[in-house]
PDB file of C-alpha atoms in Angstrom:
ATOM      1  CA  MET A   1      91.888  65.870 121.215  1.00 39.00           C
ATOM      2  CA  ALA A   2      92.688  66.496 117.521  1.00 42.00           C
ATOM      3  CA  LEU A   3      93.727  69.988 118.195  1.00 42.00           C
ATOM      4  CA  ALA A   4      96.157  68.810 120.857  1.00 41.00           C
ATOM      5  CA  THR A   5      97.799  66.010 118.675  1.00 40.00           C
ATOM      6  CA  PRO A   6     101.195  67.242 117.980  1.00 41.00           C
ATOM      7  CA  ARG A   7     102.600  67.158 114.474  1.00 46.00           C
ATOM      8  CA  HIS A   8     105.358  64.940 113.499  1.00 41.00           C
ATOM      9  CA  ARG A   9     108.898  66.544 113.408  1.00 42.00           C
ATOM     10  CA  GLY A  10     109.367  68.323 109.937  1.00 42.00           C
ATOM     11  CA  GLU A  11     105.577  68.376 109.225  1.00 44.00           C
ATOM     12  CA  GLY A  12     103.929  71.839 109.094  1.00 44.00           C
ATOM     13  CA  SER A  13     101.760  74.261 107.228  1.00 43.00           C
ATOM     14  CA  GLY A  14     104.458  75.156 104.707  1.00 43.00           C
ATOM     15  CA  SER A  15     103.141  72.724 102.026  1.00 43.00           C
ATOM     16  CA  VAL A  16      99.996  74.930 102.014  1.00 46.00           C
ATOM     17  CA  SER A  17     100.102  77.221  98.876  1.00 58.00           C
ATOM     18  CA  VAL A  18     100.734  80.827  99.686  1.00 68.00           C
ATOM     19  CA  ALA A  19      98.952  81.918  96.392  1.00 79.00           C
ATOM     20  CA  PRO A  20      95.440  82.151  98.011  1.00 81.00           C
ATOM     21  CA  ALA A  21      96.790  84.259 100.836  1.00 79.00           C
ATOM     22  CA  VAL A  22      98.687  86.573  98.389  1.00 84.00           C
ATOM     23  CA  LEU A  23      95.501  86.916  96.467  1.00 88.00           C
ATOM     24  CA  VAL A  24      93.374  87.817  99.447  1.00 87.00           C
ATOM     25  CA  PHE A  25      95.872  90.603 100.451  1.00 90.00           C
ATOM     26  CA  LEU A  26      96.007  91.884  96.883  1.00 90.00           C
ATOM     27  CA  VAL A  27      92.399  92.162  96.951  1.00 90.00           C
ATOM     28  CA  LEU A  28      92.518  94.055 100.365  1.00 89.00           C
ATOM     29  CA  HIS A  29      95.067  96.272  98.925  1.00 90.00           C
ATOM     30  CA  GLY A  30      92.782  97.221  96.061  1.00 87.00           C
ATOM     31  CA  ILE A  31      89.867  97.895  98.528  1.00 89.00           C
ATOM     32  CA  PHE A  32      91.902  99.816 101.128  1.00 89.00           C
ATOM     33  CA  PHE A  33      94.112 101.686  98.578  1.00 91.00           C
ATOM     34  CA  TYR A  34      91.643 101.956  95.716  1.00 89.00           C
ATOM     35  CA  ASP A  35      92.289 105.691  95.109  1.00 88.00           C
ATOM     36  CA  VAL A  36      96.120 105.156  95.093  1.00 88.00           C
ATOM     37  CA  ALA A  37      95.809 101.977  92.832  1.00 83.00           C
ATOM     38  CA  PHE A  38      93.259 103.245  90.344  1.00 86.00           C
ATOM     39  CA  ASP A  39      92.422 106.843  90.940  1.00 85.00           C
ATOM     40  CA  GLY A  40      95.653 108.761  90.687  1.00 84.00           C
ATOM     41  CA  ARG A  41      96.194 109.422  94.419  1.00 87.00           C
ATOM     42  CA  SER A  42      99.490 109.332  96.077  1.00 88.00           C
ATOM     43  CA  LEU A  43     100.841 108.306  99.465  1.00 88.00           C
ATOM     44  CA  SER A  44     103.367 111.037  99.418  1.00 86.00           C
ATOM     45  CA  ALA A  45     103.639 113.292 102.396  1.00 82.00           C
ATOM     46  CA  SER A  46     105.309 116.267 100.613  1.00 81.00           C
ATOM     47  CA  THR A  47     102.009 118.198 100.159  1.00 76.00           C
ATOM     48  CA  LEU A  48     101.420 117.903 104.055  1.00 74.00           C
ATOM     49  CA  THR A  49     104.408 119.900 104.877  1.00 73.00           C
ATOM     50  CA  ALA A  50     105.394 123.587 104.985  1.00 64.00           C
ATOM     51  CA  GLY A  51     107.463 125.120 102.315  1.00 58.00           C
ATOM     52  CA  LEU A  52     110.264 127.637 102.472  1.00 50.00           C
ATOM     53  CA  THR A  53     109.002 129.091 105.670  1.00 53.00           C
ATOM     54  CA  PRO A  54     107.967 126.953 108.744  1.00 54.00           C
ATOM     55  CA  ARG A  55     104.253 128.089 108.471  1.00 55.00           C
ATOM     56  CA  GLY A  56     104.112 128.388 104.580  1.00 56.00           C
ATOM     57  CA  PRO A  57     103.179 131.812 103.314  1.00 58.00           C
ATOM     58  CA  VAL A  58     103.809 134.762 105.440  1.00 60.00           C
ATOM     59  CA  ASP A  59     101.102 135.226 108.095  1.00 62.00           C
ATOM     60  CA  ALA A  60      99.480 131.929 107.121  1.00 61.00           C
ATOM     61  CA  PRO A  61      97.673 130.168 109.935  1.00 63.00           C
ATOM     62  CA  ASP A  62      99.192 126.996 111.136  1.00 64.00           C
ATOM     63  CA  PRO A  63      98.319 124.075 109.005  1.00 61.00           C
ATOM     64  CA  ALA A  64      96.321 121.283 110.579  1.00 61.00           C
ATOM     65  CA  PRO A  65      98.658 118.374 111.281  1.00 59.00           C
ATOM     66  CA  PRO A  66      97.861 115.223 109.126  1.00 61.00           C
ATOM     67  CA  PRO A  67      95.878 112.870 111.498  1.00 61.00           C
ATOM     68  CA  HIS A  68      96.870 109.784 109.745  1.00 71.00           C
ATOM     69  CA  LEU A  69     100.523 110.213 109.256  1.00 76.00           C
ATOM     70  CA  LEU A  70     103.419 110.199 111.769  1.00 80.00           C
ATOM     71  CA  ASP A  71     106.436 112.529 111.136  1.00 81.00           C
ATOM     72  CA  ALA A  72     105.357 113.697 107.761  1.00 80.00           C
ATOM     73  CA  GLU A  73     108.184 116.146 107.608  1.00 79.00           C
ATOM     74  CA  GLY A  74     110.724 113.336 107.847  1.00 81.00           C
ATOM     75  CA  ALA A  75     108.916 111.292 105.123  1.00 84.00           C
ATOM     76  CA  ALA A  76     108.765 114.377 102.848  1.00 83.00           C
ATOM     77  CA  TRP A  77     112.243 115.500 103.432  1.00 82.00           C
ATOM     78  CA  VAL A  78     114.189 112.239 103.831  1.00 82.00           C
ATOM     79  CA  ASP A  79     112.249 109.289 102.521  1.00 87.00           C
ATOM     80  CA  GLU A  80     111.003 110.779  99.386  1.00 88.00           C
ATOM     81  CA  PRO A  81     114.199 112.524  98.159  1.00 86.00           C
ATOM     82  CA  SER A  82     116.620 109.656  99.077  1.00 87.00           C
ATOM     83  CA  PRO A  83     115.908 107.544  96.109  1.00 90.00           C
ATOM     84  CA  TYR A  84     116.654 110.457  93.741  1.00 90.00           C
ATOM     85  CA  LEU A  85     119.947 111.020  95.552  1.00 85.00           C
ATOM     86  CA  ALA A  86     120.738 107.348  95.216  1.00 88.00           C
ATOM     87  CA  ARG A  87     119.943 107.414  91.446  1.00 91.00           C
ATOM     88  CA  ALA A  88     122.142 110.416  91.027  1.00 89.00           C
ATOM     89  CA  ALA A  89     124.972 108.461  92.731  1.00 87.00           C
ATOM     90  CA  PHE A  90     124.415 105.360  90.511  1.00 91.00           C
ATOM     91  CA  ASP A  91     124.403 107.605  87.354  1.00 92.00           C
ATOM     92  CA  ALA A  92     127.833 108.988  88.576  1.00 89.00           C
ATOM     93  CA  GLY A  93     129.118 105.494  88.720  1.00 90.00           C
ATOM     94  CA  GLU A  94     129.277 105.334  92.489  1.00 86.00           C
ATOM     95  CA  LEU A  95     127.330 103.507  95.140  1.00 86.00           C
ATOM     96  CA  PRO A  96     125.008 105.644  97.318  1.00 86.00           C
ATOM     97  CA  LEU A  97     127.182 105.214 100.426  1.00 82.00           C
ATOM     98  CA  TRP A  98     129.324 107.942 102.119  1.00 75.00           C
ATOM     99  CA  SER A  99     128.854 111.289 100.647  1.00 71.00           C
ATOM    100  CA  PRO A 100     130.359 114.809 101.345  1.00 72.00           C
ATOM    101  CA  GLY A 101     126.876 116.027 101.525  1.00 70.00           C
ATOM    102  CA  SER A 102     125.743 113.532 104.022  1.00 67.00           C
ATOM    103  CA  GLY A 103     124.746 116.353 106.518  1.00 67.00           C
ATOM    104  CA  LEU A 104     122.416 117.870 103.863  1.00 64.00           C
ATOM    105  CA  GLY A 105     120.600 114.441 103.536  1.00 59.00           C
ATOM    106  CA  SER A 106     122.581 112.732 100.715  1.00 66.00           C
ATOM    107  CA  PRO A 107     122.513 108.926 101.223  1.00 71.00           C
ATOM    108  CA  LEU A 108     125.222 107.110 102.974  1.00 74.00           C
ATOM    109  CA  ALA A 109     125.504 103.645 104.446  1.00 71.00           C
ATOM    110  CA  ALA A 110     125.382 104.980 108.063  1.00 68.00           C
ATOM    111  CA  ASN A 111     122.169 106.965 107.505  1.00 73.00           C
ATOM    112  CA  LEU A 112     119.544 104.323 107.994  1.00 76.00           C
ATOM    113  CA  ASN A 113     116.833 106.806 107.285  1.00 80.00           C
ATOM    114  CA  SER A 114     118.034 107.048 103.500  1.00 82.00           C
ATOM    115  CA  GLY A 115     117.541 103.363 102.793  1.00 83.00           C
ATOM    116  CA  ALA A 116     120.960 103.216 101.078  1.00 80.00           C
ATOM    117  CA  GLY A 117     121.579  99.661 102.235  1.00 80.00           C
ATOM    118  CA  ASN A 118     117.955  98.394 102.068  1.00 85.00           C
ATOM    119  CA  PRO A 119     117.725  95.595  99.235  1.00 86.00           C
ATOM    120  CA  LEU A 120     113.911  96.071  99.144  1.00 88.00           C
ATOM    121  CA  GLN A 121     114.413  99.779  98.041  1.00 91.00           C
ATOM    122  CA  LEU A 122     116.790  99.041  95.241  1.00 92.00           C
ATOM    123  CA  PRO A 123     114.293  99.133  92.496  1.00 93.00           C
ATOM    124  CA  LEU A 124     112.985 102.305  93.646  1.00 94.00           C
ATOM    125  CA  ASP A 125     116.478 103.751  93.888  1.00 93.00           C
ATOM    126  CA  LEU A 126     117.063 102.761  90.270  1.00 94.00           C
ATOM    127  CA  ALA A 127     113.866 104.299  89.061  1.00 94.00           C
ATOM    128  CA  PRO A 128     112.678 106.897  91.460  1.00 93.00           C
ATOM    129  CA  SER A 129     109.213 108.359  90.762  1.00 92.00           C
ATOM    130  CA  PRO A 130     105.930 109.137  92.467  1.00 90.00           C
ATOM    131  CA  LEU A 131     104.194 105.994  91.160  1.00 91.00           C
ATOM    132  CA  HIS A 132     107.198 103.785  92.018  1.00 92.00           C
ATOM    133  CA  ALA A 133     107.292 105.226  95.554  1.00 93.00           C
ATOM    134  CA  ASP A 134     103.717 104.285  96.127  1.00 93.00           C
ATOM    135  CA  LEU A 135     104.325 100.882  94.681  1.00 92.00           C
ATOM    136  CA  PHE A 136     107.201 100.433  97.072  1.00 94.00           C
ATOM    137  CA  TYR A 137     105.033 101.531 100.123  1.00 93.00           C
ATOM    138  CA  LEU A 138     102.222  99.125  99.226  1.00 93.00           C
ATOM    139  CA  ALA A 139     104.681  96.214  98.476  1.00 93.00           C
ATOM    140  CA  ARG A 140     106.040  96.685 102.053  1.00 93.00           C
ATOM    141  CA  LEU A 141     102.504  96.248 103.453  1.00 93.00           C
ATOM    142  CA  LEU A 142     101.887  93.168 101.284  1.00 92.00           C
ATOM    143  CA  LEU A 143     105.208  91.623 102.550  1.00 92.00           C
ATOM    144  CA  LEU A 144     104.091  92.390 106.077  1.00 93.00           C
ATOM    145  CA  ALA A 145     100.790  90.811 105.567  1.00 93.00           C
ATOM    146  CA  CYS A 146     102.003  87.766 103.872  1.00 92.00           C
ATOM    147  CA  GLY A 147     104.830  87.214 106.410  1.00 93.00           C
ATOM    148  CA  THR A 148     102.541  87.658 109.344  1.00 93.00           C
ATOM    149  CA  GLY A 149      99.983  85.064 107.855  1.00 92.00           C
ATOM    150  CA  ALA A 150     102.749  82.624 107.163  1.00 92.00           C
ATOM    151  CA  SER A 151     104.208  82.927 110.655  1.00 92.00           C
ATOM    152  CA  LEU A 152     100.782  82.425 112.244  1.00 93.00           C
ATOM    153  CA  ARG A 153     100.152  79.430 109.891  1.00 91.00           C
ATOM    154  CA  GLU A 154     103.533  77.832 111.054  1.00 92.00           C
ATOM    155  CA  ILE A 155     102.369  77.798 114.612  1.00 92.00           C
ATOM    156  CA  ARG A 156      99.179  76.149 113.536  1.00 91.00           C
ATOM    157  CA  VAL A 157      96.709  78.985 113.625  1.00 92.00           C
ATOM    158  CA  ASP A 158      93.762  78.040 111.255  1.00 91.00           C
ATOM    159  CA  ALA A 159      93.935  79.744 107.838  1.00 88.00           C
ATOM    160  CA  PRO A 160      90.880  82.204 108.459  1.00 89.00           C
ATOM    161  CA  ALA A 161      92.245  83.302 111.806  1.00 91.00           C
ATOM    162  CA  ALA A 162      95.685  83.881 110.376  1.00 91.00           C
ATOM    163  CA  ALA A 163      94.459  85.983 107.531  1.00 90.00           C
ATOM    164  CA  LEU A 164      92.558  87.916 110.027  1.00 91.00           C
ATOM    165  CA  GLY A 165      95.531  88.386 112.264  1.00 92.00           C
ATOM    166  CA  ALA A 166      97.639  89.405 109.309  1.00 92.00           C
ATOM    167  CA  ALA A 167      95.081  91.843 108.061  1.00 92.00           C
ATOM    168  CA  LEU A 168      94.971  93.439 111.728  1.00 92.00           C
ATOM    169  CA  VAL A 169      98.821  93.616 111.710  1.00 92.00           C
ATOM    170  CA  ALA A 170      99.064  95.061 108.077  1.00 91.00           C
ATOM    171  CA  TYR A 171      96.263  97.451 108.024  1.00 90.00           C
ATOM    172  CA  GLY A 172      96.412  98.465 111.560  1.00 86.00           C
ATOM    173  CA  GLY A 173      97.170 101.879 112.922  1.00 84.00           C
ATOM    174  CA  TYR A 174     100.969 101.577 113.213  1.00 87.00           C
ATOM    175  CA  PRO A 175     101.842 100.438 109.729  1.00 89.00           C
ATOM    176  CA  LEU A 176      99.526 102.988 108.228  1.00 87.00           C
ATOM    177  CA  ALA A 177     100.924 105.717 110.294  1.00 87.00           C
ATOM    178  CA  TRP A 178     104.288 104.911 109.046  1.00 88.00           C
ATOM    179  CA  ILE A 179     103.389 103.812 105.587  1.00 89.00           C
ATOM    180  CA  ALA A 180     105.435 106.379 103.684  1.00 88.00           C
ATOM    181  CA  HIS A 181     108.240 106.334 106.251  1.00 87.00           C
ATOM    182  CA  HIS A 182     111.534 104.274 106.510  1.00 85.00           C
ATOM    183  CA  PRO A 183     110.719 102.171 109.851  1.00 83.00           C
ATOM    184  CA  LEU A 184     108.562  99.826 107.787  1.00 87.00           C
ATOM    185  CA  SER A 185     111.477  98.918 105.703  1.00 87.00           C
ATOM    186  CA  SER A 186     112.987  97.001 108.594  1.00 86.00           C
ATOM    187  CA  GLU A 187     110.033  95.872 110.527  1.00 87.00           C
ATOM    188  CA  VAL A 188     108.373  94.107 107.592  1.00 90.00           C
ATOM    189  CA  PHE A 189     111.066  91.387 108.238  1.00 91.00           C
ATOM    190  CA  LEU A 190     110.027  90.655 111.793  1.00 93.00           C
ATOM    191  CA  PRO A 191     107.411  88.132 110.818  1.00 93.00           C
ATOM    192  CA  LEU A 192     109.890  86.377 108.618  1.00 93.00           C
ATOM    193  CA  VAL A 193     112.317  86.286 111.454  1.00 94.00           C
ATOM    194  CA  LEU A 194     109.578  84.575 113.557  1.00 94.00           C
ATOM    195  CA  LEU A 195     108.707  82.100 110.696  1.00 93.00           C
ATOM    196  CA  GLY A 196     112.330  81.248 110.231  1.00 94.00           C
ATOM    197  CA  PHE A 197     112.683  80.653 113.943  1.00 95.00           C
ATOM    198  CA  GLU A 198     109.750  78.386 114.202  1.00 93.00           C
ATOM    199  CA  ARG A 199     110.591  76.519 111.022  1.00 93.00           C
ATOM    200  CA  GLY A 200     114.172  75.939 112.285  1.00 93.00           C
ATOM    201  CA  ARG A 201     112.867  74.863 115.755  1.00 92.00           C
ATOM    202  CA  ALA A 202     110.866  72.281 114.179  1.00 90.00           C
ATOM    203  CA  GLY A 203     113.684  71.001 112.197  1.00 89.00           C
ATOM    204  CA  ARG A 204     112.202  72.034 108.739  1.00 89.00           C
ATOM    205  CA  VAL A 205     114.375  72.640 105.872  1.00 88.00           C
ATOM    206  CA  GLY A 206     115.601  76.217 105.390  1.00 90.00           C
ATOM    207  CA  GLY A 207     114.183  77.582 108.603  1.00 92.00           C
ATOM    208  CA  TRP A 208     117.440  78.823 110.001  1.00 95.00           C
ATOM    209  CA  VAL A 209     118.543  80.058 106.645  1.00 94.00           C
ATOM    210  CA  LEU A 210     115.268  82.175 106.370  1.00 93.00           C
ATOM    211  CA  LEU A 211     115.926  83.379 109.902  1.00 93.00           C
ATOM    212  CA  ALA A 212     119.552  84.351 108.993  1.00 94.00           C
ATOM    213  CA  ILE A 213     118.565  86.244 105.886  1.00 91.00           C
ATOM    214  CA  ALA A 214     115.572  88.002 107.518  1.00 90.00           C
TER     215      ALA A 214
END
């Protein structure tokens, strides 16, 4: 009967501190990405693609495709160079919007792959480097995990189950297959959209604002 007892309007799980959940996912990050965080490895896809010729050196055998990463070429040829192109625009006193070289991959507002309009990517665009790119990729996963956990708690899922569900979402096949690619830059906001909707529907302060921002 206790599980079926509805909460009063405005009451919810938002009063629960998010610090323990963030700590849990930071620990999981350290476990799953230990070599990236502490051993100098990188999530870059650039070494998984061919060079000047489609097959690499002349008469070289076809390289084995990376089993863990989807569209390695797109990640290496678009996602990794884009922050450097954005920084070049900032250094020239311009915004990384429309560019005469857009057909060659220069960032522009209409090219969603470049992330030129992504607020999460701004720190990376201002200081592009392999290390900062890895931190950016891991930060997206952290946001996905925390947002998923918060949205599950909002619909009254118990804390252990919410943490497990968030871990399955954040460290499952799809996010890791796109970990170095641009799609996650938009999809990490989906749990926050659901969280804002549930909070707004329950009449909780800031719910619809969170939905609109997300």
